[in-house]
Coordinates of C-alpha atoms and ligand atoms in Angstrom, one line a residue:
X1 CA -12.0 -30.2 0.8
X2 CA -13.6 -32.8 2.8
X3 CA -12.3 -36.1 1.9
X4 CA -14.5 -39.6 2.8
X5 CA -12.7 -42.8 3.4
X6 CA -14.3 -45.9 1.3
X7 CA -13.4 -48.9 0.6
X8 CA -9.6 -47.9 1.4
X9 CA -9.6 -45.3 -1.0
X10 CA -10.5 -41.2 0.0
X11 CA -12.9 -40.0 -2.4
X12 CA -14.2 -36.3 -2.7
X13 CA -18.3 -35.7 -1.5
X14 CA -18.8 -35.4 -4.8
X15 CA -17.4 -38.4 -5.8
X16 CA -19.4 -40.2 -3.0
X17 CA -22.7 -38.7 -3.7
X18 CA -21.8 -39.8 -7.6
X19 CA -21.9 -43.6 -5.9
X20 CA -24.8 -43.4 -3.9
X21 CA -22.8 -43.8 -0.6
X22 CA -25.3 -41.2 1.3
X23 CA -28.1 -42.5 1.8
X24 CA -30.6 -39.7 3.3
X25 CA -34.1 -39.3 2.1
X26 CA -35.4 -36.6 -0.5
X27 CA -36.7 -33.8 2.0
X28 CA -40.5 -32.8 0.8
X29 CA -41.1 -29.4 -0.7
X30 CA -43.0 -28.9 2.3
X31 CA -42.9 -30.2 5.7
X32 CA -44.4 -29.9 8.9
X33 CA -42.7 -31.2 12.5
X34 CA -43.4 -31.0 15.6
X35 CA -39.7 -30.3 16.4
X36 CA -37.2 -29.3 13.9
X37 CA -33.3 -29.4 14.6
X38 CA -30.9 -28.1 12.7
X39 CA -27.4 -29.0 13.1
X40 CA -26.4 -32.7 13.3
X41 CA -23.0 -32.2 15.7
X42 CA -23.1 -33.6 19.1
X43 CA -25.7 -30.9 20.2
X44 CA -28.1 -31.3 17.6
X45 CA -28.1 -35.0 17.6
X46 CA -28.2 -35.2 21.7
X47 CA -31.3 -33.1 21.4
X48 CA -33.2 -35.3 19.1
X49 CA -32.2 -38.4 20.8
X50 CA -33.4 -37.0 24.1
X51 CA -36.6 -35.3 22.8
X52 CA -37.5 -38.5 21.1
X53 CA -36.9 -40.8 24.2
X54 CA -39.0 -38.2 26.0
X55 CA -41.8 -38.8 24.0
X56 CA -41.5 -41.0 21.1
X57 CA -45.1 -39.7 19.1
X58 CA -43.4 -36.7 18.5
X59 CA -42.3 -36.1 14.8
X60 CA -38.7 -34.9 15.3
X61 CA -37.0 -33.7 12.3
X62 CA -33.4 -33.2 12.0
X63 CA -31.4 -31.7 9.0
X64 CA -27.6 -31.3 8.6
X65 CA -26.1 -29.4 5.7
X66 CA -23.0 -32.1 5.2
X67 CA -24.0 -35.6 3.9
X68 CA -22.7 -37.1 7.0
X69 CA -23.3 -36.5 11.0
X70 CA -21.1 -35.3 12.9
X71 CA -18.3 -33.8 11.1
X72 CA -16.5 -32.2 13.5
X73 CA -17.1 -34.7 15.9
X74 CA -15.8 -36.7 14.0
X75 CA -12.3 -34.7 14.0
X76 CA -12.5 -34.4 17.9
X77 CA -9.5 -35.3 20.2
X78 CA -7.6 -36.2 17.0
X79 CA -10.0 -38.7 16.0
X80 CA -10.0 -39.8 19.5
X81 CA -12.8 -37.8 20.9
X82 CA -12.3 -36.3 24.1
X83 CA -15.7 -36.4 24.9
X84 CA -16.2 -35.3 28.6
X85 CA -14.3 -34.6 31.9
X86 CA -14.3 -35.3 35.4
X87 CA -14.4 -31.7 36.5
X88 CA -17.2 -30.8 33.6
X89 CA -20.2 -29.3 34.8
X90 CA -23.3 -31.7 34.6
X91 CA -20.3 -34.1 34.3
X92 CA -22.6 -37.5 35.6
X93 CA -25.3 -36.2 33.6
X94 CA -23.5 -36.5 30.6
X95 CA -21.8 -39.8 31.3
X96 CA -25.0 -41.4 32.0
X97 CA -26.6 -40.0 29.0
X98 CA -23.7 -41.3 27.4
X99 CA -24.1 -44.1 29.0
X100 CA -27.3 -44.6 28.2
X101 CA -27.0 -45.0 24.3
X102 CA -24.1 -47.7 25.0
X103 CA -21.0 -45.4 24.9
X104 CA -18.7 -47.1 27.0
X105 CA -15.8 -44.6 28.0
X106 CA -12.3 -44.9 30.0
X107 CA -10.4 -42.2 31.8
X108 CA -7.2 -41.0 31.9
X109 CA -5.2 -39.9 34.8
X110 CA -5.9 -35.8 33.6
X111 CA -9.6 -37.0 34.2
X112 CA -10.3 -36.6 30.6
X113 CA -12.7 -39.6 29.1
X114 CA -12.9 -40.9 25.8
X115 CA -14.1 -43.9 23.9
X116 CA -12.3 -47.1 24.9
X117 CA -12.0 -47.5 21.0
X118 CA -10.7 -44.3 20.8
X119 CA -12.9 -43.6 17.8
X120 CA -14.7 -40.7 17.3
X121 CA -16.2 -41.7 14.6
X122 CA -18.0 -44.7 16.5
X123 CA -19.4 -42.4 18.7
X124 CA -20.8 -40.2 15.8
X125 CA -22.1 -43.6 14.3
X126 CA -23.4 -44.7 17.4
X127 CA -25.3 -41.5 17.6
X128 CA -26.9 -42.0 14.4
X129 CA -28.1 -45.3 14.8
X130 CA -29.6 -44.6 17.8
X131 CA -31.2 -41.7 15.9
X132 CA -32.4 -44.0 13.3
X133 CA -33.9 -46.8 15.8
X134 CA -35.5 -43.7 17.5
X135 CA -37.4 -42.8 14.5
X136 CA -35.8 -39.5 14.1
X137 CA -36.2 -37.9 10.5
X138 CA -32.5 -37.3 9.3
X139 CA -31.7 -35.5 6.5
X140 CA -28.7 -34.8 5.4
X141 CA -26.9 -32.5 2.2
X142 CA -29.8 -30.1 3.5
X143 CA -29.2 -26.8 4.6
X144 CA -31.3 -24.4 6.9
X145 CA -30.9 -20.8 5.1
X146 CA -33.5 -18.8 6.5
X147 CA -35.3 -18.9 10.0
X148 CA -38.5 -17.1 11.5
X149 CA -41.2 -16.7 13.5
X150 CA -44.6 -16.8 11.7
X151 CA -46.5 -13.8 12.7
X152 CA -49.2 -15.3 14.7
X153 CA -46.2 -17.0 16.9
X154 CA -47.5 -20.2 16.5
X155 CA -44.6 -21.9 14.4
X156 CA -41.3 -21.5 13.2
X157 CA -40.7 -21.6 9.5
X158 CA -37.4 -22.5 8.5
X159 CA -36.3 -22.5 4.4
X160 CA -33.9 -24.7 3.5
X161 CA -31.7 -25.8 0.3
X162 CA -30.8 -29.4 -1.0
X163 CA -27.6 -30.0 -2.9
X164 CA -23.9 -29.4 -2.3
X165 CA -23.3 -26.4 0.6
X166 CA -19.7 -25.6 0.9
X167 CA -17.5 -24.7 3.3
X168 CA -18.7 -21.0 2.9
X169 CA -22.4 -21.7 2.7
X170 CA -22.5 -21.2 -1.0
X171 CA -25.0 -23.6 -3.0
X172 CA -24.8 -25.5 -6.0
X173 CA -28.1 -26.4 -7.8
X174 CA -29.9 -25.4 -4.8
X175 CA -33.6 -27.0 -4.6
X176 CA -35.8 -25.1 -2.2
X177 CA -38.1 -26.6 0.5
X178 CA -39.7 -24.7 3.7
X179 CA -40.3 -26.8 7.2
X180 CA -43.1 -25.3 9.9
X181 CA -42.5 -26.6 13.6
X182 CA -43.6 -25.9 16.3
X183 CA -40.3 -26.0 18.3
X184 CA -37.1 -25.1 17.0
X185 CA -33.8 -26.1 18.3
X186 CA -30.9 -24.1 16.6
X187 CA -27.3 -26.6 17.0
X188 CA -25.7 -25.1 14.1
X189 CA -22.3 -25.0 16.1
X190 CA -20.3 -21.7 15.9
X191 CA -17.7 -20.2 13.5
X192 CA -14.4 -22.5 14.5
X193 CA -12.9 -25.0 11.6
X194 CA -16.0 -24.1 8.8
X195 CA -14.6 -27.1 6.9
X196 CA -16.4 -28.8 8.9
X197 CA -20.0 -27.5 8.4
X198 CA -20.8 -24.7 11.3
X199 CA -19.8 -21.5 9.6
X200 CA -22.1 -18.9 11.7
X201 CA -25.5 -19.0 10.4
X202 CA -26.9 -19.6 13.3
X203 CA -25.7 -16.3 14.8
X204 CA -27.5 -14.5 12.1
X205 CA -31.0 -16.1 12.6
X206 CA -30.4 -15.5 16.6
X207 CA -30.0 -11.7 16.1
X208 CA -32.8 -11.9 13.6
X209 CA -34.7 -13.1 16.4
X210 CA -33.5 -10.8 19.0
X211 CA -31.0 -12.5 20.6
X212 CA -27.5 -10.6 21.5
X213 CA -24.5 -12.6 19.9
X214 CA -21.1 -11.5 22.2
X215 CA -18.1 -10.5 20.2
X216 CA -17.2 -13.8 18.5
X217 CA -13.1 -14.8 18.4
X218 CA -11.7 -17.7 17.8
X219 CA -10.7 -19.7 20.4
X220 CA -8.4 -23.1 21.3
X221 CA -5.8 -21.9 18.5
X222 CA -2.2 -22.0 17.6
X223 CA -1.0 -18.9 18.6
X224 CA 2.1 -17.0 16.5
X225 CA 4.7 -15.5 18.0
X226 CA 8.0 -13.5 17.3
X227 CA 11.2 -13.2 19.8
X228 CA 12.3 -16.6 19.3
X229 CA 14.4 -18.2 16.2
X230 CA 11.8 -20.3 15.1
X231 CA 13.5 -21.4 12.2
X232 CA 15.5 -23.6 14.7
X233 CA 12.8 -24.8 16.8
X234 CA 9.9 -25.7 14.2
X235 CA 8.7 -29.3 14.9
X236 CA 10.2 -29.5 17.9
X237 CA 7.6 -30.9 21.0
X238 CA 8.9 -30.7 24.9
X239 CA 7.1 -30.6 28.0
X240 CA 6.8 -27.4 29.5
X241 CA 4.7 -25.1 31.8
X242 CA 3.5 -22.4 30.0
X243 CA 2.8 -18.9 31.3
X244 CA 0.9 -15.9 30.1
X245 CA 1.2 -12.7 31.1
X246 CA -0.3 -9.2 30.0
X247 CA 1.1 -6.7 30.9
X248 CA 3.6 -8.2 33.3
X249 CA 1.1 -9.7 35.4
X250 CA 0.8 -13.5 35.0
X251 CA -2.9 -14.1 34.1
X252 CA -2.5 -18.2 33.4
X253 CA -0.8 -21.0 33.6
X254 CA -0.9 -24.7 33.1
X255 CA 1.8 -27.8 31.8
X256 CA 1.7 -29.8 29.1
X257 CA 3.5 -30.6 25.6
X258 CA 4.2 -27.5 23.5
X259 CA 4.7 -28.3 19.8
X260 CA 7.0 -25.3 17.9
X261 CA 6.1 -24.8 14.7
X262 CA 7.1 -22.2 11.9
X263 CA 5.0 -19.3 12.9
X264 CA 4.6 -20.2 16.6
X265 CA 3.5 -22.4 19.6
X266 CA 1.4 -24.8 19.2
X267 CA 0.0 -27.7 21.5
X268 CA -3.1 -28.6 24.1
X269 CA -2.0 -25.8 26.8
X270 CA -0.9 -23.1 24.3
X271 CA -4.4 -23.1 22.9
X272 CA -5.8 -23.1 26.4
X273 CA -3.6 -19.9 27.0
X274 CA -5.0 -18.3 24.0
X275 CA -8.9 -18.7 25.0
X276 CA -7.3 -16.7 28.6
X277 CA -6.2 -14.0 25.5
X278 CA -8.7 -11.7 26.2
X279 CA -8.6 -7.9 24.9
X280 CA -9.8 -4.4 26.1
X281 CA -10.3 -1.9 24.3
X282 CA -7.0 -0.6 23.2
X283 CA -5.1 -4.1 23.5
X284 CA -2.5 -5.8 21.4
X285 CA -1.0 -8.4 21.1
X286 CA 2.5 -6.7 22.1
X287 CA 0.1 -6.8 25.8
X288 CA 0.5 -10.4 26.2
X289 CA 4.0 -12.2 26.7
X290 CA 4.7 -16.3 27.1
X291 CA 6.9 -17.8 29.1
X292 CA 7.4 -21.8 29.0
X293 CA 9.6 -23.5 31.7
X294 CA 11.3 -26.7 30.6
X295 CA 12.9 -27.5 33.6
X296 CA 10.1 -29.2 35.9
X297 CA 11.3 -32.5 34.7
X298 CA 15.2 -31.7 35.4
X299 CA 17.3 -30.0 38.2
X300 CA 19.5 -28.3 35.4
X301 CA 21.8 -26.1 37.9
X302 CA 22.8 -29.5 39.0
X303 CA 23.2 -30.7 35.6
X304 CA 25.2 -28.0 34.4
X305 CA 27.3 -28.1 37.3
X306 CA 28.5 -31.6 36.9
X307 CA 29.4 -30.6 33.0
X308 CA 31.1 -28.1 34.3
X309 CA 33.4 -30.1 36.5
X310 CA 34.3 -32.7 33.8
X311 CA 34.9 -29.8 30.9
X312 CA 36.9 -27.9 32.9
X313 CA 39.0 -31.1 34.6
X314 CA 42.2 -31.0 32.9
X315 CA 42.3 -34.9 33.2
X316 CA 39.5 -35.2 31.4
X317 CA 39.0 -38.1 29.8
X318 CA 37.1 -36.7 26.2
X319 CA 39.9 -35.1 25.1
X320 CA 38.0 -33.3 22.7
X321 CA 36.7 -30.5 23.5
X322 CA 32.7 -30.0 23.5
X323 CA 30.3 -27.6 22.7
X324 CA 27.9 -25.4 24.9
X325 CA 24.8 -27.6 22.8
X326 CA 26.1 -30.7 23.2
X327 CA 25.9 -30.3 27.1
X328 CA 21.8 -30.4 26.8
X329 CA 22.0 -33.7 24.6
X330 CA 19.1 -36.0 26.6
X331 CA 18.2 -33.1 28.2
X332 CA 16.4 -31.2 25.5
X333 CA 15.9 -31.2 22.1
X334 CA 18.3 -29.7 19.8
X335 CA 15.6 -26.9 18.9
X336 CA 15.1 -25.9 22.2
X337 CA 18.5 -26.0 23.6
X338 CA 19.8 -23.6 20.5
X339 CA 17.3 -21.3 21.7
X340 CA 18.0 -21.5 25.2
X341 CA 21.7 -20.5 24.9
X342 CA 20.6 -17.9 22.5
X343 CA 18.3 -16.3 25.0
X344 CA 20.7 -16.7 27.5
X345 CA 23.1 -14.2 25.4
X346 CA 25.3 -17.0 23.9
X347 CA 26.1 -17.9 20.6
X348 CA 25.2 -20.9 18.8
X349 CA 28.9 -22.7 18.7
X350 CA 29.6 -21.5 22.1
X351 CA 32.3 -23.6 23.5
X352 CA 31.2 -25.6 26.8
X353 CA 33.7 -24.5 29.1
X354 CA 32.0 -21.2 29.6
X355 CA 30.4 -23.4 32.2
X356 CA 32.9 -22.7 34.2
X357 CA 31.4 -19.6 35.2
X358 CA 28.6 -19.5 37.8
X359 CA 27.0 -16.7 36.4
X360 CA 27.0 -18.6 33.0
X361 CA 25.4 -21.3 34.3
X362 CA 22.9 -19.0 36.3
X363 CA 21.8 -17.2 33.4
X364 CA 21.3 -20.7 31.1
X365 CA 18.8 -22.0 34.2
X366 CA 17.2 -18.8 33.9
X367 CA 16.4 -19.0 30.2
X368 CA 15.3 -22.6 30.1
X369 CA 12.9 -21.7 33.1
X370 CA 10.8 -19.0 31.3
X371 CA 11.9 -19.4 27.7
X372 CA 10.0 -15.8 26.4
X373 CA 8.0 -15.6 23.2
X374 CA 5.9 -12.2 22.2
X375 CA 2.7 -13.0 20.9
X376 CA 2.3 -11.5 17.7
X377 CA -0.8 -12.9 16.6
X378 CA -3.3 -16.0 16.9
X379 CA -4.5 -18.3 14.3
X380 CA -8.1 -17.9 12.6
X381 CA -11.4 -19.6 11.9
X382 CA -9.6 -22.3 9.9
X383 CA -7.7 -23.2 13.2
X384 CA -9.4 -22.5 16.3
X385 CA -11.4 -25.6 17.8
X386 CA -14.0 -22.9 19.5
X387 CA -15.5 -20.1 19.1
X388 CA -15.7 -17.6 22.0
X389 CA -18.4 -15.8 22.0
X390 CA -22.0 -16.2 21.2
X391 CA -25.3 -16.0 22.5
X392 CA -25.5 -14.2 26.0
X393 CA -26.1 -17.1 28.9
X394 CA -28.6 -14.9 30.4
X395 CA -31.3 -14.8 27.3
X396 CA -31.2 -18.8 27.6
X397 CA -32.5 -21.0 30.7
X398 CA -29.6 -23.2 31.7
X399 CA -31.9 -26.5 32.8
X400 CA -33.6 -26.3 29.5
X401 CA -32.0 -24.4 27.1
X402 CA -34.9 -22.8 26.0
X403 CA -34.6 -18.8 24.6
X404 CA -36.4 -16.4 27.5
X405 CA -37.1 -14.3 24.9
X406 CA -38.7 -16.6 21.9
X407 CA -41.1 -19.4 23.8
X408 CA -40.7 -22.9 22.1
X409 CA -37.0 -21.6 20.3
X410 CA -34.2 -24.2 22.2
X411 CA -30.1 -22.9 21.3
X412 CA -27.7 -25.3 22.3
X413 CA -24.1 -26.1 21.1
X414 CA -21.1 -24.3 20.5
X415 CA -23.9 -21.1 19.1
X416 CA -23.9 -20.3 22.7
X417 CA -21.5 -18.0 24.8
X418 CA -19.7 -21.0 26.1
X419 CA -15.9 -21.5 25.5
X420 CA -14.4 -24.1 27.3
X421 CA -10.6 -25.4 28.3
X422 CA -8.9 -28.4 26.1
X423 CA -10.2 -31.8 27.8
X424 CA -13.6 -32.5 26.8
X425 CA -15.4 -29.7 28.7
X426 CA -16.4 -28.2 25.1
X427 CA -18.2 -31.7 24.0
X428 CA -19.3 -32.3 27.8
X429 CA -21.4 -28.8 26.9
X430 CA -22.7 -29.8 23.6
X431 CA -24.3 -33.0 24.9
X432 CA -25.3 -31.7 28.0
X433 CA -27.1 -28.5 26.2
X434 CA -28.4 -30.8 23.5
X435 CA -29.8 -33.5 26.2
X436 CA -31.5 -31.4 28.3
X437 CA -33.1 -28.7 25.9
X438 CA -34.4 -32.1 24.1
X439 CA -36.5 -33.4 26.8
X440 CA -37.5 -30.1 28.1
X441 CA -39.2 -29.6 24.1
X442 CA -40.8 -32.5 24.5
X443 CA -41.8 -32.3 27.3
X444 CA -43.3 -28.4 26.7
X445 CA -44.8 -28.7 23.3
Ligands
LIG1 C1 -10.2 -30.2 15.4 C2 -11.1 -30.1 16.6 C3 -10.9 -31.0 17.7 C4 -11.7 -30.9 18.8 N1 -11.6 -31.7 19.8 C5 -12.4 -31.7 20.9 C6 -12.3 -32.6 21.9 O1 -11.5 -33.6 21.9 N2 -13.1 -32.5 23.0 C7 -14.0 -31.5 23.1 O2 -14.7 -31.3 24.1 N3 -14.2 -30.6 22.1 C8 -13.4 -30.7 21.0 N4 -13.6 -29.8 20.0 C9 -14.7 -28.8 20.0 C10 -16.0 -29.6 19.7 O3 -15.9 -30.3 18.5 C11 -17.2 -28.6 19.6 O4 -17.3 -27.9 20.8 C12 -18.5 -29.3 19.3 O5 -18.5 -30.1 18.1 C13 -19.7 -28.3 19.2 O6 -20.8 -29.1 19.0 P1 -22.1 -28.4 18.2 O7 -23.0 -29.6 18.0 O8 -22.6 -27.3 19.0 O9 -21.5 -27.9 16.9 P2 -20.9 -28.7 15.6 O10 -20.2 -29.9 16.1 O11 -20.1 -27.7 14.9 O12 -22.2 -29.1 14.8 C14 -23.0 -28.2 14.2 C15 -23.6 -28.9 12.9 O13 -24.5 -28.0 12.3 C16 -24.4 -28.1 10.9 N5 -24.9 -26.8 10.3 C17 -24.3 -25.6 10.5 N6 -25.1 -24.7 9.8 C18 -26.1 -25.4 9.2 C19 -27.2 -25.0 8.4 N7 -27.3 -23.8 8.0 N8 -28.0 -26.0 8.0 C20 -27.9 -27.3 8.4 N9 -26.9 -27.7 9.2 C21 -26.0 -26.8 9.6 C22 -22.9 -28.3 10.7 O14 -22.6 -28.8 9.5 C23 -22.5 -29.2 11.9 O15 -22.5 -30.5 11.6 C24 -12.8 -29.9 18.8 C25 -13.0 -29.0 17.7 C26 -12.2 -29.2 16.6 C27 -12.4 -28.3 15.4

């Protein structure tokens, strides 16, 4: 359940409708726009924003199925929002949209920007004023159900539902009301954290209207895993660089922190490695294997050396003895230096003067270098930040993200075949697709 924070207290959306907190207007049983969005995530609302300050006699209508914008965007970067990247395509477009509307952003040293309040929620608020000031119709607690092409192709005519949607789309008390535009720009996101709003309908209308969706996976997600004693690990975080391979061959790579949870990995770069989890036909998981170094920040053969000299020195001055574990103190974690000895072929109370042995040592550097977990699975929907998959690039023009096969139908967002890396490149897509589809409507119709 979605919960809204008011006046220090979390109340349900019920419970805010019940106090009049949303404040949308009643959408007529009929209505006609010029333009009609649908989806109010970054996408949608950069579309309006853009189509309106492209020409502002324009009726622009935009409808979003939660009572508030920007749901997920809310959510982003940990409530941070990671909202573009240096290396982003259309990167300085995007910033000086962003720019534009008075987001002011800082970057970090990965190149990844974000608010300087860190608040994604002030950008999503931003966004909505803006809208408002605009003169963009909003309304929210409405959602589109049914989309199509009238017959003599001359508008779109969209039915939609007032009242209480749910995470699965289903409807309480449903009031229905149809809109006719003569542009339509679908931003209903893709199938990634529903909870949120986006749970796929836009994929349906698409096909409806000819459109090929891609096999749709989720993306940017935990990813579970056997091999390991987990049990010992969970909620453990080190820095590491993780590796994939499939079938032996390594297919990515990248460093960053790697959080170890009950059924897995976890972390920025371990749900970068699962959107490089691609399957053929006839693929497993058993395909894929991960490998995480934890020594780039640590010579450990030097390390373990010097232990070895002071365990094994019969004047030495801790004169008791030590354990194997205690060796890795303020090197790694407890979690992760169980599981290193254990991969290594030791046991869990091993005693530390095995370091005596070179080949001991060898074999300990060799574990903590490429620490091996067996993907046994990946984590769904409810998880994944993306969705890979979608519709095919090539049935869309990239400058204006208009369909080459419906004239005056715009797709932007996440319901496109576009899956990017962890650091703002999925965002930096949404506002890009959004901004540019919206001037190019209004600039065609
Ligand atoms: C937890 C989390 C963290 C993330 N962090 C980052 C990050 O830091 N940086 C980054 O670049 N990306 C991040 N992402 C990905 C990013 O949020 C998405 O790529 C982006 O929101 C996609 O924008 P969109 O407008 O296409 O879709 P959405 O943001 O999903 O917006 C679609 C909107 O359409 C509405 N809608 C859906 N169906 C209907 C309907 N039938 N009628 C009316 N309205 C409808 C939905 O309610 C929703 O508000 C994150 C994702 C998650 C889940």
């Amino acid at each position: 359940m979605i919960l809204y924070m008011q006046e220090g207290v979390f109340m349900s959306q019920k419970h805010m409708r019940e106090k009049g907190a949303f404040h949308s207007p009643q959408i007529p049983k009929t209505l006609r726009s010029d333009i009609l969005i649908i989806g109010g995530g970054p996408a949608g609302m950069a579309a309006a924003i853009s189509a309106k300050r492209s020409n502002s006699k324009l009726d622009v209508v935009l409808i979003e199925k939660n009572e508030i914008m920007g749901r997920k965007l809310r959510a982003t970067g940990n409530g941070r929002c990671n909202i573009t990247n240096v290396n982003a395509e259309g990167f300085s477009e995007v910033t000086s949209f962003l720019s534009s509307l008075g987001i002011v952003t800082k970057t970090n040293d990965n190149g990844f920007l974000y608010p300087v309040s860190e608040s994604a929620a002030d950008v999503s608020e931003l966004l909505e004023l803006r809208l408002k000031q605009l003169g963009v119709k909003v309304y929210t607690g409405v959602t589109a159900m049914e989309v199509s092409y009238a017959s003599d192709k001359t508008e779109f005519v969209t039915s939609v539902s007032m009242g209480g949607a749910s995470s699965q789309g289903r409807l309480a008390n449903a009031l229905k009301c149809t809109v006719y535009s003569s542009a339509l720009v679908i931003a209903a996101g893709g199938k990634s954290a529903p909870v949120y709003g986006s749970t796929g309908e836009g994929y349906r209308w698409l096909r409806g209207l000819g459109h090929t969706v891609t096999r749709l996976v989720p993306s940017l997600a935990p990813i579970e895993c056997g091999g390991a004693d987990l049990s010992k690990l969970s909620g453990t975080r080190v820095r590491a660089e993780a590796k994939l391979f499939k079938n032996g061959e390594e297919i990515h790579r990248e460093c960053g922190e790697v959080l170890f949870t009950k059924f897995g990995l976890s972390g920025i770069c371990v749900f970068n490695l699962s959107k490089m989890m691609k399957f053929e036909p006839g693929d497993t998981f058993s395909n894929f294997e991960i490998e995480l170094d934890l020594c780039r920040d640590v010579e450990l053969g030097e390390v373990l050396k010097r232990a070895a000299e002071r365990v094994s020195n019969t004047n030495n001055e801790f004169l008791e003895s030590e354990k194997l574990v205690d060796v890795f103190k303020t090197v790694f974690k407890e979690g992760a230096a169980l599981e290193i000895i254990r991969q290594a072929g030791f046991k869990a109370d091993e005693d530390s003067l095995v370091l005596s042995s070179e080949e001991a040592r060898d074999k300990l550097v060799a574990s903590a270098s490429a620490l091996k977990f067996q993907p046994t699975g990946q984590k769904g929907w409810k998880e994944a930040q993306c969705t890979s998959g979608g519709v095919v690039e090539s049935e869309v023009d990239q400058s204006s993200f208009e369909s080459n096969l419906v004239k005056n139908l715009y797709i932007v967002g996440e319901v496109l075949d576009y899956d990017g890396f962890c650091g703002g490149y999925n965002l930096n897509h949404a506002f890009l697709s959004g901004k540019r589809a919206g001037a190019a409507v209004a600039d065609r119709i």
